[in-house]
Amino acid sequence: MNKLLPTLALAAVSLAAHAQTDSTDTGKLTVSGYIDSYYLTAFNKPKSGNLLGVDQLAGRAFDRLPDQFALGLVQAKLAYSNRKSDLVIDLTFGPNADLGNFGNTTGALNLYRPASPYVASLYGTSAAIKQAYFTYRIVPKLSVTVGQFGTHIGYEVIDAPLNYNYSLSNLFNNGPFYHIGLKAAYAFNDKTSLMLGVVNNWDNLTDNNKQKSLIGQFTYKPLSNLTLYANWIGGHGDDAYLTTLVDAGTLPTACDNYQRNLFDLTTNFQVTSRFYLGLNAAYGWYSFKDNDAEQAVSALFGSTSPAWGGAALYTNYAFTDVLGLGLRYEYFNDKNGVRYLHTSSNSLTITAPITLAAGKLQVKPEFRLDVAPNAYYENAQGLGTDRQSTLGVAFIYKY
Amino acid sequence: MRTLLAFLCLLLAAPLAHSQALPLDNQRKVSFYEVVQADSLRAGTLYAHAKRWLVHHGYQVSTADSVAGRLVATQALALYDRGYLTKKLHGKVRYQLTLDVKDGRYRLEFNNFIFDYYQEDHTYRLVPTGKTKPLEDPLAAGWQKLWQSHQHDTLLGINSLQADLKTAMLAAPKAPAAAPQARSAAW
C-alpha cells in the first residue's frame, strides 16, 4: 500500500494534464428518488415479531416486519452530468437506509466498532449517505470515479424500483453493499469494458487497518439484449470485523493474516420483448496464511478455509406494460457462518408487479418461501422450524 | 377585430398542432417520406452533402454506395420522462434514414422506428433493457400520456432533422479559408 499514494498522485497529475475547460458545457441536473413501504404476513407467525429466524440472524434482508405497515426508505438523489463528468449525491433515510448503509453507523447493525473515539464521532450523519461520488471522463473511453459508491458485486441493488422482486435475495444480503474508494473504467468498444479499483474494504466508512480491497469488473455485451458481468473483490486482511476480533484478543494475531476473495457472475438476458432471464452466482472464501490460525479459525467457522456462495435464477414475463409475473429461485450457502445467514437456504419468490402512473407507481404482491435444512426459522412458540413463508404487498413510488 | 380573430385561430391551432399524427406508409408503419427537388445540383454533389450531414449528426452509416447514389444510416432520438422536478431519460427511439440521390433531386425516408426502453442497471447506468415497442403502436397501458408525448417529440425531432437535412443538401460548398497575409518587414 506504500505505493498507493504515489500512484494516486500520478493519476491526479495525469487528470490535470488532460483537463480542458468548456464554458458552453453547462451540464444537466437530475433530481430523482423514491419511497417504499410494505405489508406482509408470515405463515410461520414468528414469536419475536420479525423474520430474522429463531437465532435472530439474517433470515431476511430488509422486509423484516410482519403484520404491520412498514416503511422502507426515502431516497433523494441528485445527479449532475456534463460532457466530462458526473456527480452523484444519493441520500437515503429510514429503516432500510439504516440497513443498507449499516457500515456508516455505529449502532447494533454494524459489528465493527471504531476503537478510536475520534473515528467513532465521525459516523453521525454519514448514515444517510448511500452514495456520494464523482466520475471524470479523462477521454471518452476512460473514466475515473472517486467517493462512496454502490458495489459492483451482485444482481440486486438497494433501490427497490430497480429490482423485480421486492424481497431481497440472500446473495444480495450477504454480499457487500458499497465501498469507499477509487475505480477506473475503460471501454474497449461497445461490447466490452473493464473496471479496476481500490477501496477501503466492504461496507465501511473508515479503514481500520490500512489493508485495501481491490475490485474488478469485466462487462461483455455480446448481444443488444444480453449482458454479462464478471465481478471480483479481493484483499489481504480486509475484513474490518475480523480485525476487530483480533485487536480485542478474541482471536489470535495469526487470524489477521488472510486473503479474502469473492467472485460473482451476473447476467441479464431479455429473451423477447416480454420474456426475461437473469442469473447471479457468487463464491467467496478466506485463505488463512498462518498455520497458527488453523485451530482458532476452525473453532470459529468450522473450517480452516471458510467459504460461502450461491446461485439465483430470475425470470419474468410482461403480460402488458402494467402487469407482469416473475419468479426467483435461489440457493445460498453460508454454513461456515462467515457472512450473515449462517445456514444454507433454498428460496422461491413469486412477484406480480403492477406498474401504474407512467411507471412511477409500482405495487408488488409477493409470495416468498425459504427452506433451511435445520430449524433456522421461527414459529409462533418461539421455537425453530425449517421453513418460513410470507405473503405481502409492497408499494414503491419514484419521482 | 382582426387581431382577435388571429388570436382565436392561433388558440385553435395549438392543440391541433400538438395532436398532429405521425405519418404512416401503406403498411401502417411510421415513415417520413419526401422527394425533394434540388435543381442544378449533380448527384455526386448531393451524395457528398448527404454523407457529410450524416457523419456530422452521428449516424451509423450501413450502406454508402456512391455509384447507385444510396446512403442508409441509423440513429436514435433520446426521449425523456419530464418527471416532477427534472427530466430523466426514459428511452430512445431508433430509426433508419435512407437517402437516394439523382441529378437535380433526392429522396429521403425515415422509417423503422422502434422505441427502446431504458432503465438503470445494477451499477446505476441508464442502459437499454432489451424491451422494445414499435412507434406506431397507439396504446401504452399505464403510460399512455407519456407514450403520446414520446410520439409527439419524435415527430418534432424528425421534422427538425428533415428541415436541417434539406438545408444542408442545398448548401453551397464553403470557400477555402483565406491564406494568412504575408507580413513584410518593410511595412
Coordinates of C-alpha atoms in Angstrom, one line a residue:
Chain A
M1 CA 0.0 0.0 0.0
N2 CA 3.1 2.3 0.3
K3 CA 2.9 2.6 -3.5
L4 CA -0.7 3.6 -3.5
L5 CA -0.2 7.3 -2.6
P6 CA 2.4 8.0 -5.4
T7 CA 0.2 6.1 -7.9
L8 CA -2.8 8.3 -6.9
A9 CA -0.7 11.4 -7.1
L10 CA 0.4 10.4 -10.6
A11 CA -3.2 9.7 -11.6
A12 CA -4.2 13.2 -10.3
V13 CA -1.4 14.9 -12.3
S14 CA -2.5 12.9 -15.4
L15 CA -6.1 14.1 -14.9
A16 CA -4.9 17.7 -14.6
A17 CA -2.9 17.3 -17.8
H18 CA -5.9 16.2 -19.7
A19 CA -8.2 18.9 -18.1
Q20 CA -9.9 21.2 -20.6
T21 CA -12.4 23.9 -19.9
D22 CA -15.5 24.1 -21.9
S23 CA -17.6 27.1 -20.9
T24 CA -20.5 26.1 -23.2
D25 CA -20.9 22.7 -21.4
T26 CA -23.4 23.8 -18.7
G27 CA -24.5 20.2 -17.9
K28 CA -27.7 18.8 -16.6
L29 CA -29.1 18.3 -13.1
T30 CA -31.4 15.4 -12.4
V31 CA -33.4 15.1 -9.1
S32 CA -34.9 11.7 -8.5
G33 CA -35.7 9.2 -5.8
Y34 CA -38.4 7.0 -4.3
I35 CA -40.2 6.0 -1.2
D36 CA -41.3 2.5 -0.4
S37 CA -43.4 0.7 2.2
Y38 CA -44.8 -2.8 2.6
Y39 CA -47.3 -5.0 4.5
L40 CA -46.7 -8.7 4.7
T41 CA -47.8 -11.7 6.8
A42 CA -45.7 -14.7 7.8
F43 CA -47.4 -18.1 7.9
N44 CA -44.9 -19.3 10.5
K45 CA -46.0 -16.4 12.8
P46 CA -42.6 -15.9 14.4
K47 CA -43.0 -15.1 18.1
S48 CA -40.2 -12.5 18.0
G49 CA -42.3 -10.4 15.6
N50 CA -39.6 -10.3 12.9
L51 CA -38.4 -12.6 10.1
L52 CA -34.7 -13.0 11.2
G53 CA -35.1 -16.5 12.4
V54 CA -35.0 -18.3 15.7
D55 CA -31.5 -17.2 16.5
Q56 CA -32.1 -13.6 15.2
L57 CA -29.5 -13.8 12.5
A58 CA -30.3 -12.8 8.9
G59 CA -33.3 -14.8 7.8
R60 CA -34.5 -11.8 5.8
A61 CA -32.7 -8.8 4.3
F62 CA -34.9 -5.6 4.5
D63 CA -38.6 -6.6 4.7
R64 CA -38.3 -8.0 8.2
L65 CA -41.5 -6.9 10.0
P66 CA -44.7 -9.0 9.5
D67 CA -48.3 -8.0 10.2
Q68 CA -47.8 -4.2 10.2
F69 CA -47.4 -1.4 7.8
A70 CA -43.7 -0.9 7.5
L71 CA -41.7 1.9 5.9
G72 CA -38.8 1.1 3.7
L73 CA -36.8 4.1 2.8
V74 CA -36.9 7.6 1.4
Q75 CA -34.4 8.5 -1.3
A76 CA -33.3 11.9 -2.5
K77 CA -30.8 11.6 -5.4
L78 CA -29.1 14.5 -7.1
A79 CA -27.1 13.8 -10.2
Y80 CA -25.3 16.4 -12.2
S81 CA -23.7 15.5 -15.6
N82 CA -21.8 17.3 -18.2
R83 CA -19.7 16.1 -21.1
K84 CA -16.7 15.4 -19.0
S85 CA -18.0 14.4 -15.6
D86 CA -20.9 13.1 -13.4
L87 CA -21.6 13.9 -9.8
V88 CA -24.0 11.7 -7.7
I89 CA -25.3 12.6 -4.3
D90 CA -27.6 9.7 -3.2
L91 CA -29.1 10.2 0.2
T92 CA -31.4 7.8 1.9
F93 CA -33.3 7.9 5.2
G94 CA -35.5 5.4 7.1
P95 CA -35.2 1.8 8.3
N96 CA -33.9 0.3 5.0
A97 CA -31.4 3.2 4.8
D98 CA -30.0 2.2 8.2
L99 CA -29.8 -1.4 7.0
G100 CA -28.3 -0.6 3.6
N101 CA -25.8 2.0 4.9
F102 CA -25.1 0.0 8.1
G103 CA -21.3 0.4 7.8
N104 CA -21.8 4.1 8.2
T105 CA -23.5 3.7 11.5
T106 CA -22.2 2.8 15.0
G107 CA -25.5 1.2 16.1
A108 CA -26.1 -2.5 16.6
L109 CA -26.4 -3.1 12.9
N110 CA -22.6 -2.5 12.4
L111 CA -20.5 -5.2 14.0
Y112 CA -17.3 -3.1 13.5
R113 CA -16.6 -0.7 16.3
P114 CA -14.0 2.0 15.7
A115 CA -11.5 1.8 18.5
S116 CA -10.7 5.5 18.4
P117 CA -13.3 7.8 19.9
Y118 CA -12.3 10.4 17.3
V119 CA -13.2 8.0 14.4
A120 CA -16.4 6.9 16.2
S121 CA -17.5 10.5 16.3
L122 CA -17.2 10.8 12.5
Y123 CA -20.1 8.4 12.0
G124 CA -23.1 10.7 12.8
T125 CA -24.8 12.0 9.7
S126 CA -22.9 9.6 7.4
A127 CA -25.7 7.0 7.9
A128 CA -27.7 9.0 5.3
I129 CA -25.1 8.6 2.6
K130 CA -25.9 5.8 0.2
Q131 CA -23.6 7.1 -2.5
A132 CA -21.5 10.2 -2.9
Y133 CA -19.1 10.2 -5.8
F134 CA -18.0 11.9 -9.0
T135 CA -16.8 10.4 -12.2
Y136 CA -14.4 12.2 -14.5
R137 CA -14.0 11.1 -18.1
I138 CA -10.4 11.6 -19.0
V139 CA -11.1 10.6 -22.5
P140 CA -14.5 9.2 -23.8
K141 CA -13.4 5.6 -23.2
L142 CA -11.6 6.1 -19.8
S143 CA -13.3 7.4 -16.7
V144 CA -12.3 7.6 -13.0
T145 CA -14.8 7.5 -10.1
V146 CA -13.9 8.6 -6.6
G147 CA -16.1 8.5 -3.4
Q148 CA -18.7 6.2 -1.9
F149 CA -20.4 4.1 -4.5
G150 CA -22.7 1.0 -4.6
T151 CA -20.9 -2.3 -5.0
H152 CA -20.4 -3.8 -8.5
I153 CA -20.9 -7.2 -6.9
G154 CA -24.3 -8.9 -7.4
Y155 CA -27.5 -8.7 -9.2
E156 CA -29.9 -6.8 -6.9
V157 CA -29.5 -3.4 -5.5
I158 CA -30.8 -1.4 -2.5
D159 CA -33.0 0.7 -4.8
A160 CA -36.4 -1.1 -4.7
P161 CA -37.7 0.3 -8.1
L162 CA -34.7 -1.3 -9.9
N163 CA -35.4 -4.8 -8.5
Y164 CA -38.1 -7.0 -9.9
N165 CA -38.8 -8.8 -6.6
Y166 CA -39.3 -6.6 -3.5
S167 CA -37.9 -9.0 -1.0
L168 CA -34.1 -9.1 -1.5
S169 CA -32.1 -12.3 -2.1
N170 CA -29.7 -13.9 0.3
L171 CA -26.9 -13.3 -2.3
F172 CA -27.7 -9.6 -2.0
N173 CA -27.9 -9.6 1.8
N174 CA -24.6 -11.5 2.2
G175 CA -22.6 -9.6 -0.4
P176 CA -21.1 -6.2 0.1
F177 CA -23.4 -3.2 -0.4
Y178 CA -21.0 -0.3 -1.0
H179 CA -17.4 0.8 -1.0
I180 CA -15.4 3.9 -0.5
G181 CA -12.5 4.3 -2.8
L182 CA -11.4 4.9 -6.4
K183 CA -12.1 3.0 -9.6
A184 CA -11.3 3.4 -13.2
A185 CA -13.4 2.1 -16.1
Y186 CA -12.2 1.6 -19.7
A187 CA -14.5 0.8 -22.6
F188 CA -12.6 -1.2 -25.2
N189 CA -15.6 -1.0 -27.6
D190 CA -19.4 -1.0 -27.4
K191 CA -19.4 -4.6 -26.2
T192 CA -16.6 -4.9 -23.7
S193 CA -15.3 -2.8 -20.8
L194 CA -13.1 -3.3 -17.8
M195 CA -13.3 -1.6 -14.4
L196 CA -10.5 -1.8 -11.8
G197 CA -10.3 -0.1 -8.5
V198 CA -9.0 0.1 -4.9
V199 CA -11.4 0.6 -2.0
N200 CA -11.1 0.8 1.8
N201 CA -12.9 -2.6 2.4
W202 CA -16.5 -3.7 2.4
D203 CA -19.4 -1.6 3.7
N204 CA -17.5 0.7 6.0
L205 CA -17.0 4.4 6.3
T206 CA -13.4 4.1 7.6
D207 CA -10.5 1.8 7.2
N208 CA -9.3 0.3 10.5
N209 CA -6.1 -1.5 9.4
K210 CA -4.9 0.2 6.2
Q211 CA -5.5 -3.0 4.2
K212 CA -7.3 -2.2 1.0
S213 CA -9.5 -4.4 -1.2
L214 CA -9.0 -4.5 -5.0
I215 CA -12.1 -4.6 -7.2
G216 CA -12.6 -5.6 -10.8
Q217 CA -15.5 -5.9 -13.2
F218 CA -15.4 -7.2 -16.8
T219 CA -18.5 -6.4 -18.8
Y220 CA -19.4 -8.2 -22.0
K221 CA -22.4 -7.5 -24.1
P222 CA -22.4 -10.0 -27.0
L223 CA -26.0 -9.1 -28.0
S224 CA -28.1 -5.9 -27.6
N225 CA -30.3 -7.9 -25.2
L226 CA -27.7 -9.9 -23.3
T227 CA -25.1 -8.5 -20.8
L228 CA -22.6 -10.5 -18.7
Y229 CA -20.7 -9.1 -15.7
A230 CA -17.8 -11.0 -14.2
N231 CA -17.0 -9.3 -10.9
W232 CA -14.3 -9.7 -8.3
I233 CA -13.3 -8.2 -5.0
G234 CA -10.2 -9.4 -3.0
G235 CA -7.9 -8.2 -0.4
H236 CA -5.5 -9.2 2.3
G237 CA -6.8 -8.7 5.9
D238 CA -9.7 -6.6 4.6
D239 CA -12.4 -7.8 6.9
A240 CA -12.9 -5.0 9.4
Y241 CA -14.9 -7.2 11.8
L242 CA -12.3 -9.9 11.9
T243 CA -9.6 -7.4 12.6
T244 CA -11.7 -6.1 15.5
L245 CA -11.8 -9.6 17.0
V246 CA -8.1 -9.9 16.7
D247 CA -7.5 -6.5 18.2
A248 CA -9.8 -7.3 21.1
G249 CA -7.9 -10.5 21.8
T250 CA -10.9 -12.8 20.9
L251 CA -8.8 -14.3 18.1
P252 CA -5.1 -14.9 17.9
T253 CA -2.9 -12.4 15.9
A254 CA -2.3 -15.1 13.3
C255 CA -6.0 -14.8 12.3
D256 CA -5.3 -11.4 10.8
N257 CA -3.1 -12.9 8.1
Y258 CA -5.5 -14.0 5.4
Q259 CA -6.7 -13.4 1.9
R260 CA -10.4 -12.9 1.1
N261 CA -11.8 -13.3 -2.4
L262 CA -15.3 -13.1 -3.9
F263 CA -16.1 -13.9 -7.5
D264 CA -19.5 -13.1 -8.8
L265 CA -21.3 -13.6 -12.2
T266 CA -24.3 -11.5 -13.1
T267 CA -26.2 -11.8 -16.4
N268 CA -29.2 -10.0 -17.9
F269 CA -31.0 -11.6 -20.9
Q270 CA -34.2 -10.0 -22.3
V271 CA -35.0 -13.1 -24.5
T272 CA -38.0 -11.5 -26.1
S273 CA -39.8 -8.2 -25.6
R274 CA -41.8 -9.8 -22.9
F275 CA -39.7 -12.7 -21.5
Y276 CA -36.7 -12.1 -19.4
L277 CA -34.0 -14.4 -17.8
G278 CA -31.3 -13.4 -15.3
L279 CA -28.6 -15.3 -13.4
N280 CA -26.5 -14.5 -10.4
A281 CA -23.8 -16.8 -9.0
A282 CA -21.2 -16.0 -6.4
Y283 CA -18.5 -17.8 -4.5
G284 CA -16.2 -16.3 -1.8
W285 CA -13.7 -17.7 0.6
Y286 CA -11.0 -16.9 3.2
S287 CA -7.4 -18.3 2.9
F288 CA -5.6 -18.1 6.2
K289 CA -1.8 -18.0 5.6
D290 CA -0.6 -18.8 9.1
N291 CA -0.8 -22.4 10.4
D292 CA -1.1 -21.0 14.0
A293 CA -4.5 -19.6 13.0
E294 CA -6.0 -23.0 12.0
Q295 CA -7.3 -24.0 15.4
A296 CA -8.9 -20.7 16.2
V297 CA -10.4 -20.3 12.7
S298 CA -11.7 -23.9 12.7
A299 CA -13.3 -23.3 16.1
L300 CA -14.9 -20.0 14.9
F301 CA -16.0 -21.1 11.3
G302 CA -16.0 -24.9 11.4
S303 CA -13.4 -24.9 8.6
T304 CA -9.8 -23.8 8.0
S305 CA -10.8 -22.2 4.7
P306 CA -14.4 -20.9 5.3
A307 CA -16.4 -20.1 2.2
W308 CA -19.9 -19.0 1.2
G309 CA -21.8 -18.8 -2.1
G310 CA -24.9 -19.4 -4.1
A311 CA -26.8 -19.0 -7.3
A312 CA -30.1 -17.4 -8.2
L313 CA -32.2 -17.7 -11.3
Y314 CA -34.6 -14.9 -12.3
T315 CA -37.3 -15.0 -14.8
N316 CA -40.3 -12.8 -15.6
Y317 CA -42.9 -12.3 -18.2
A318 CA -44.6 -9.0 -19.0
F319 CA -48.3 -9.6 -20.0
T320 CA -48.6 -5.8 -20.6
D321 CA -46.6 -2.8 -19.5
V322 CA -48.9 -2.8 -16.5
L323 CA -48.8 -6.4 -15.3
G324 CA -46.0 -8.9 -15.1
L325 CA -45.2 -12.1 -13.3
G326 CA -41.7 -13.0 -12.1
L327 CA -40.1 -15.9 -10.3
R328 CA -36.8 -16.1 -8.4
Y329 CA -35.3 -19.3 -7.2
E330 CA -32.1 -19.1 -5.1
Y331 CA -29.8 -21.4 -3.3
F332 CA -27.4 -19.9 -0.8
N333 CA -24.8 -21.5 1.5
D334 CA -23.2 -19.8 4.5
K335 CA -22.8 -22.9 6.6
N336 CA -19.4 -21.7 7.8
G337 CA -21.1 -18.6 9.1
V338 CA -18.6 -16.1 7.6
R339 CA -21.4 -13.9 6.3
Y340 CA -24.7 -13.2 8.0
L341 CA -27.1 -16.1 7.1
H342 CA -25.2 -18.9 9.0
T343 CA -27.0 -21.7 7.2
S344 CA -27.9 -22.8 3.7
S345 CA -31.3 -22.0 2.3
N346 CA -33.5 -22.6 -0.7
S347 CA -35.8 -19.7 -1.5
L348 CA -38.6 -19.2 -4.0
T349 CA -40.1 -15.8 -4.6
I350 CA -43.1 -15.1 -6.9
T351 CA -43.9 -11.5 -7.6
A352 CA -46.6 -10.0 -9.8
P353 CA -45.8 -6.3 -10.2
I354 CA -48.5 -3.8 -11.2
T355 CA -47.0 -0.7 -12.8
L356 CA -49.1 2.5 -12.8
A357 CA -48.8 6.3 -13.3
A358 CA -46.4 6.1 -16.3
G359 CA -44.1 3.7 -14.4
K360 CA -43.9 5.9 -11.3
L361 CA -46.0 3.7 -9.0
Q362 CA -45.2 0.0 -8.5
V363 CA -47.5 -2.2 -6.5
K364 CA -45.8 -5.6 -5.9
P365 CA -47.9 -8.5 -4.5
E366 CA -45.4 -11.2 -3.5
F367 CA -45.1 -14.7 -2.0
R368 CA -41.8 -16.0 -0.7
L369 CA -40.8 -19.4 0.7
D370 CA -37.5 -20.1 2.5
V371 CA -36.5 -23.6 3.5
A372 CA -33.4 -24.4 5.5
P373 CA -32.0 -27.9 6.4
N374 CA -32.1 -27.1 10.1
A375 CA -34.7 -25.4 12.4
Y376 CA -33.4 -22.0 11.4
Y377 CA -36.7 -20.0 11.1
E378 CA -39.0 -19.3 14.0
N379 CA -42.6 -20.4 14.8
A380 CA -45.4 -19.0 17.0
Q381 CA -43.9 -20.7 20.1
G382 CA -40.5 -19.1 19.5
L383 CA -39.1 -22.5 18.5
G384 CA -37.1 -23.4 15.4
T385 CA -38.8 -24.5 12.2
D386 CA -37.2 -25.4 8.9
R387 CA -39.3 -23.0 6.7
Q388 CA -40.7 -19.5 6.5
S389 CA -43.3 -18.4 4.1
T390 CA -44.7 -14.9 3.6
L391 CA -47.3 -13.2 1.5
G392 CA -47.4 -9.4 1.2
V393 CA -47.5 -6.4 -1.0
A394 CA -45.0 -3.6 -1.5
F395 CA -45.7 0.0 -2.6
I396 CA -43.0 1.9 -4.4
Y397 CA -43.3 5.4 -5.7
K398 CA -40.5 7.0 -7.6
Y399 CA -40.0 10.5 -8.9
Chain B
M1 CA -61.2 42.6 -34.5
R2 CA -58.6 41.2 -37.0
T3 CA -56.2 40.7 -34.1
L4 CA -58.8 38.9 -32.0
L5 CA -59.6 36.5 -34.9
A6 CA -55.9 35.8 -35.5
F7 CA -55.5 35.1 -31.8
L8 CA -58.6 32.7 -31.8
C9 CA -57.1 30.9 -34.8
L10 CA -53.8 30.5 -33.0
L11 CA -55.6 29.2 -29.9
L12 CA -57.5 26.6 -32.0
A13 CA -54.4 25.6 -34.0
A14 CA -52.2 25.0 -30.9
P15 CA -54.0 21.8 -29.7
L16 CA -54.2 20.6 -33.3
A17 CA -50.5 21.0 -33.8
H18 CA -49.9 19.0 -30.6
S19 CA -52.1 16.1 -31.7
Q20 CA -50.6 16.0 -35.2
A21 CA -50.4 12.4 -36.2
L22 CA -47.2 10.6 -37.2
P23 CA -47.1 9.9 -40.9
L24 CA -47.7 6.3 -41.9
D25 CA -46.9 4.3 -45.0
N26 CA -49.3 1.9 -46.7
Q27 CA -48.2 -0.8 -44.2
R28 CA -49.3 1.4 -41.3
K29 CA -45.7 1.9 -40.2
V30 CA -44.3 5.3 -39.3
S31 CA -42.5 6.7 -42.3
F32 CA -41.4 10.3 -43.2
Y33 CA -41.0 10.2 -47.0
E34 CA -40.2 13.1 -49.4
V35 CA -38.8 13.6 -52.8
V36 CA -37.0 16.9 -52.9
Q37 CA -36.1 18.9 -56.0
A38 CA -32.5 20.2 -56.0
D39 CA -32.2 21.9 -59.4
S40 CA -28.8 22.3 -60.8
L41 CA -27.1 20.1 -58.2
R42 CA -25.4 16.9 -59.6
A43 CA -26.0 13.5 -58.0
G44 CA -22.3 13.4 -56.8
T45 CA -22.7 16.8 -55.0
L46 CA -25.9 15.7 -53.4
Y47 CA -24.3 12.4 -52.3
A48 CA -21.3 14.3 -50.8
H49 CA -23.6 16.7 -49.0
A50 CA -25.8 13.9 -47.6
K51 CA -22.8 11.9 -46.4
R52 CA -21.3 14.9 -44.7
W53 CA -24.6 15.6 -42.9
L54 CA -25.0 12.0 -41.7
V55 CA -21.4 11.9 -40.3
H56 CA -21.9 15.3 -38.7
H57 CA -25.1 14.2 -36.9
G58 CA -23.5 11.0 -35.6
Y59 CA -25.4 8.5 -37.8
Q60 CA -24.1 4.9 -38.2
V61 CA -23.8 4.5 -42.0
S62 CA -24.5 0.9 -43.0
T63 CA -24.7 1.5 -46.8
A64 CA -22.7 4.1 -48.7
D65 CA -23.0 3.3 -52.5
S66 CA -21.8 6.3 -54.4
V67 CA -22.4 4.6 -57.8
A68 CA -26.0 3.8 -57.0
G69 CA -26.4 7.1 -55.1
R70 CA -27.7 5.5 -52.0
L71 CA -27.0 6.0 -48.3
V72 CA -28.6 4.1 -45.5
A73 CA -27.9 5.0 -41.9
T74 CA -29.3 4.6 -38.4
Q75 CA -29.6 6.9 -35.4
A76 CA -31.7 7.2 -32.3
L77 CA -33.5 10.1 -30.6
A78 CA -33.5 10.3 -26.8
L79 CA -36.9 10.6 -25.2
Y80 CA -37.5 11.8 -21.7
D81 CA -39.9 11.5 -18.8
R82 CA -40.2 15.1 -17.7
G83 CA -40.9 14.0 -14.1
Y84 CA -41.9 16.3 -11.2
L85 CA -38.6 18.1 -10.7
T86 CA -36.3 17.3 -13.6
K87 CA -36.4 15.2 -16.7
K88 CA -34.9 11.8 -16.9
L89 CA -34.1 9.6 -19.9
H90 CA -36.9 7.1 -20.4
G91 CA -35.9 5.5 -23.7
K92 CA -34.6 6.1 -27.2
V93 CA -36.4 5.7 -30.5
R94 CA -34.1 4.3 -33.1
Y95 CA -34.8 4.7 -36.8
Q96 CA -33.3 4.3 -40.3
L97 CA -32.7 7.0 -42.8
T98 CA -32.4 6.1 -46.5
L99 CA -31.3 8.7 -49.0
D100 CA -31.3 8.2 -52.7
V101 CA -29.8 10.9 -54.9
K102 CA -30.1 11.6 -58.6
D103 CA -29.2 14.6 -60.7
G104 CA -31.4 17.5 -59.6
R105 CA -33.3 15.6 -56.9
Y106 CA -33.1 13.3 -54.0
R107 CA -35.4 11.1 -52.0
L108 CA -35.4 10.7 -48.2
E109 CA -37.2 8.3 -46.0
F110 CA -37.1 8.0 -42.2
N111 CA -38.6 4.6 -41.1
N112 CA -38.2 1.5 -38.9
F113 CA -39.0 3.5 -35.8
I114 CA -38.5 1.3 -32.7
F115 CA -38.7 2.6 -29.1
D116 CA -36.1 1.0 -26.8
Y117 CA -37.0 1.0 -23.0
Y118 CA -34.1 2.3 -20.8
Q119 CA -33.6 1.6 -17.1
E120 CA -30.8 1.9 -14.6
D121 CA -28.8 -1.2 -14.4
H122 CA -27.3 -2.6 -11.1
T123 CA -24.4 -0.1 -11.5
Y124 CA -27.0 2.8 -11.9
R125 CA -26.1 3.4 -15.6
L126 CA -29.1 4.1 -17.8
V127 CA -29.0 1.2 -20.4
P128 CA -31.4 -0.3 -22.9
T129 CA -33.4 -3.1 -21.2
G130 CA -33.8 -5.1 -24.5
K131 CA -37.6 -4.4 -24.4
T132 CA -38.9 -2.6 -27.5
K133 CA -42.1 -1.1 -28.8
P134 CA -43.0 -0.1 -32.3
L135 CA -43.5 3.7 -32.5
E136 CA -46.8 3.3 -34.4
D137 CA -48.3 1.3 -31.5
P138 CA -51.2 3.5 -30.4
L139 CA -51.6 2.0 -26.9
A140 CA -49.3 2.1 -23.9
A141 CA -51.3 0.8 -20.9
G142 CA -50.3 2.6 -17.8
W143 CA -48.3 5.3 -19.5
Q144 CA -50.5 6.4 -22.4
K145 CA -49.9 10.1 -21.9
L146 CA -46.1 9.7 -21.7
W147 CA -46.2 7.5 -24.8
Q148 CA -48.1 10.1 -26.8
S149 CA -45.6 12.7 -25.6
H150 CA -42.8 10.4 -26.9
Q151 CA -44.6 10.1 -30.3
H152 CA -45.1 13.9 -30.5
D153 CA -41.4 14.5 -29.5
T154 CA -40.3 12.1 -32.2
L155 CA -42.5 13.9 -34.8
L156 CA -40.9 17.3 -33.8
G157 CA -37.4 15.8 -33.8
I158 CA -37.7 14.2 -37.2
N159 CA -39.3 17.2 -38.7
S160 CA -36.5 19.3 -37.4
L161 CA -33.8 16.9 -38.7
Q162 CA -35.6 16.8 -42.1
A163 CA -35.5 20.6 -42.3
D164 CA -31.9 20.7 -41.3
L165 CA -31.0 18.0 -43.9
K166 CA -32.8 19.8 -46.6
T167 CA -30.8 23.0 -45.9
A168 CA -27.6 21.1 -45.8
M169 CA -28.3 19.3 -49.1
L170 CA -28.6 22.6 -50.9
A171 CA -25.7 24.3 -49.1
A172 CA -23.0 25.8 -51.2
P173 CA -19.6 24.4 -50.5
K174 CA -17.6 26.6 -48.1
A175 CA -14.9 28.7 -49.6
P176 CA -11.5 27.6 -48.6
A177 CA -10.1 29.6 -45.6
A178 CA -8.1 32.6 -46.8
A179 CA -4.3 32.2 -46.5
P180 CA -2.7 34.3 -43.8
Q181 CA -1.5 37.6 -45.1
A182 CA 2.2 37.8 -45.6
R183 CA 3.9 40.3 -43.3
S184 CA 6.6 42.2 -44.8
A185 CA 9.4 43.7 -42.7
A186 CA 9.1 46.9 -44.8
W187 CA 5.6 47.8 -43.8

